[in-house]
Amino acid sequence: METLAFIPSPSAGEIHLGPLPLRGYALCIILGVFAAVWLGGRRWVARGGRPGTVADIAVWAVPFGLVGGRLYHVITDYQLYFGEGRNPVDALRIWDGGLGIWGAIALGALGAWIGCRRRGIALPAYADAVAPGIVLAQALGRWGNWFNQELYGRPTDLPWALKIDPEHRPVDTPDLATYHPTFLYESLWCLGVALLVIWADRRFRLGHGRAFAVYVAGYTVGRFWTEYLRVDDAHHVLGMRLNNWTALVVFLAAVVYIVVSARKRPGREDVVEPHADADGAEAANEGVSAEKSAT
């Protein structure tokens, strides 16, 4: 297969920050978390919440999400870690890649619920604020697959094909060097979904978890077709990859939620965080008092 142009893969999965080596996969996850907290924080304050609330709740959500993502991956790809010739300890090597977004969102939501409950905040309002940030984090996190040369698609000679080193190629195509860069497809799709959620939220004033549901529905559509292109080992059900079935079920659930929620609880929450308005008014009064004292 002759390829005139291609995307090169990194020669190593590590980035050296001075004397400190940092796994590229871990770096992408870290950057994604910071991006999600930054964007979510701005949206939360714009909706009337307190600065710092998103970061405080993320202290609960992020660890839960990482554990959930890893558990989903290990459970659905157990053959990689258990059985003859496998080392179960490798299931703990999260820096080598392997996070299932379905488990990350499910358990991350549990962590966010705990954090929200401690502050007297409704989870749907928080989810709406952080939804674009979450999918932005996914867009950045997908580049970790590029560093690890994993989860790519079928062989192709397109100009944007991804070149894979021989040791990372499928066993049935060892002589084919270029493949669909599904990590790039999904990353770009996630950026588009983030913009879609922001636009839809402004245009329709989504509330009560519907902005988050738009993110879920939009992401699963893209995940379905990128998953269809992938050639890595996966469990199949009725001839279709397990993640395709999961994407389909989650998409339908998100659409049903949007419809039902819009009928039962139209509009958007007036207050997203208790006492936030009072704090803002108090801060404004203090500012006026300070200004009068200065004059």
XYZ file of N, CA, C and O in Angstrom, residues 71-82 230 232-235 243:
72
model
N -11.986 0.350 35.639
C -12.759 -0.856 35.919
C -13.505 -1.333 34.676
O -13.534 -2.534 34.383
N -14.113 -0.396 33.948
C -14.848 -0.786 32.745
C -13.909 -1.433 31.737
O -14.245 -2.459 31.122
N -12.733 -0.835 31.573
C -11.768 -1.384 30.614
C -11.320 -2.782 31.031
O -11.283 -3.704 30.206
N -10.973 -2.954 32.303
C -10.465 -4.248 32.774
C -11.558 -5.312 32.692
O -11.291 -6.461 32.300
N -12.790 -4.954 33.021
C -13.881 -5.927 32.987
C -14.205 -6.352 31.559
O -14.410 -7.541 31.271
N -14.251 -5.386 30.642
C -14.636 -5.706 29.266
C -13.479 -6.270 28.446
O -13.705 -6.882 27.399
N -12.241 -6.058 28.911
C -11.064 -6.616 28.233
C -10.246 -7.460 29.212
O -9.018 -7.379 29.256
N -10.950 -8.271 29.984
C -10.307 -9.063 31.038
C -9.236 -9.996 30.500
O -8.281 -10.352 31.200
N -9.381 -10.413 29.232
C -8.424 -11.358 28.668
C -7.017 -10.775 28.568
O -6.041 -11.516 28.438
N -6.908 -9.456 28.641
C -5.599 -8.807 28.579
C -4.837 -8.910 29.891
O -3.615 -8.710 29.919
N -5.539 -9.233 30.978
C -4.917 -9.185 32.299
C -5.035 -10.487 33.091
O -4.294 -10.683 34.054
N -5.959 -11.353 32.702
C -6.176 -12.580 33.457
C -6.126 -13.781 32.522
O -6.561 -13.711 31.378
N -12.482 0.741 14.102
C -11.350 0.214 14.849
C -11.121 -1.275 14.583
O -12.056 -2.018 14.281
N -8.854 -3.103 16.822
C -8.341 -3.753 18.021
C -9.316 -4.828 18.476
O -10.505 -4.813 18.135
N -8.811 -5.768 19.244
C -9.647 -6.861 19.737
C -10.778 -6.321 20.599
O -10.577 -5.419 21.436
N -11.968 -6.855 20.411
C -13.119 -6.424 21.197
C -14.147 -7.546 21.229
O -14.206 -8.383 20.321
N -14.946 -7.548 22.276
C -16.040 -8.517 22.372
C -17.162 -8.100 21.428
O -17.471 -6.916 21.283
N -18.893 -1.970 22.387
C -18.976 -0.523 22.559
C -19.980 0.114 21.605
O -20.533 1.178 21.900
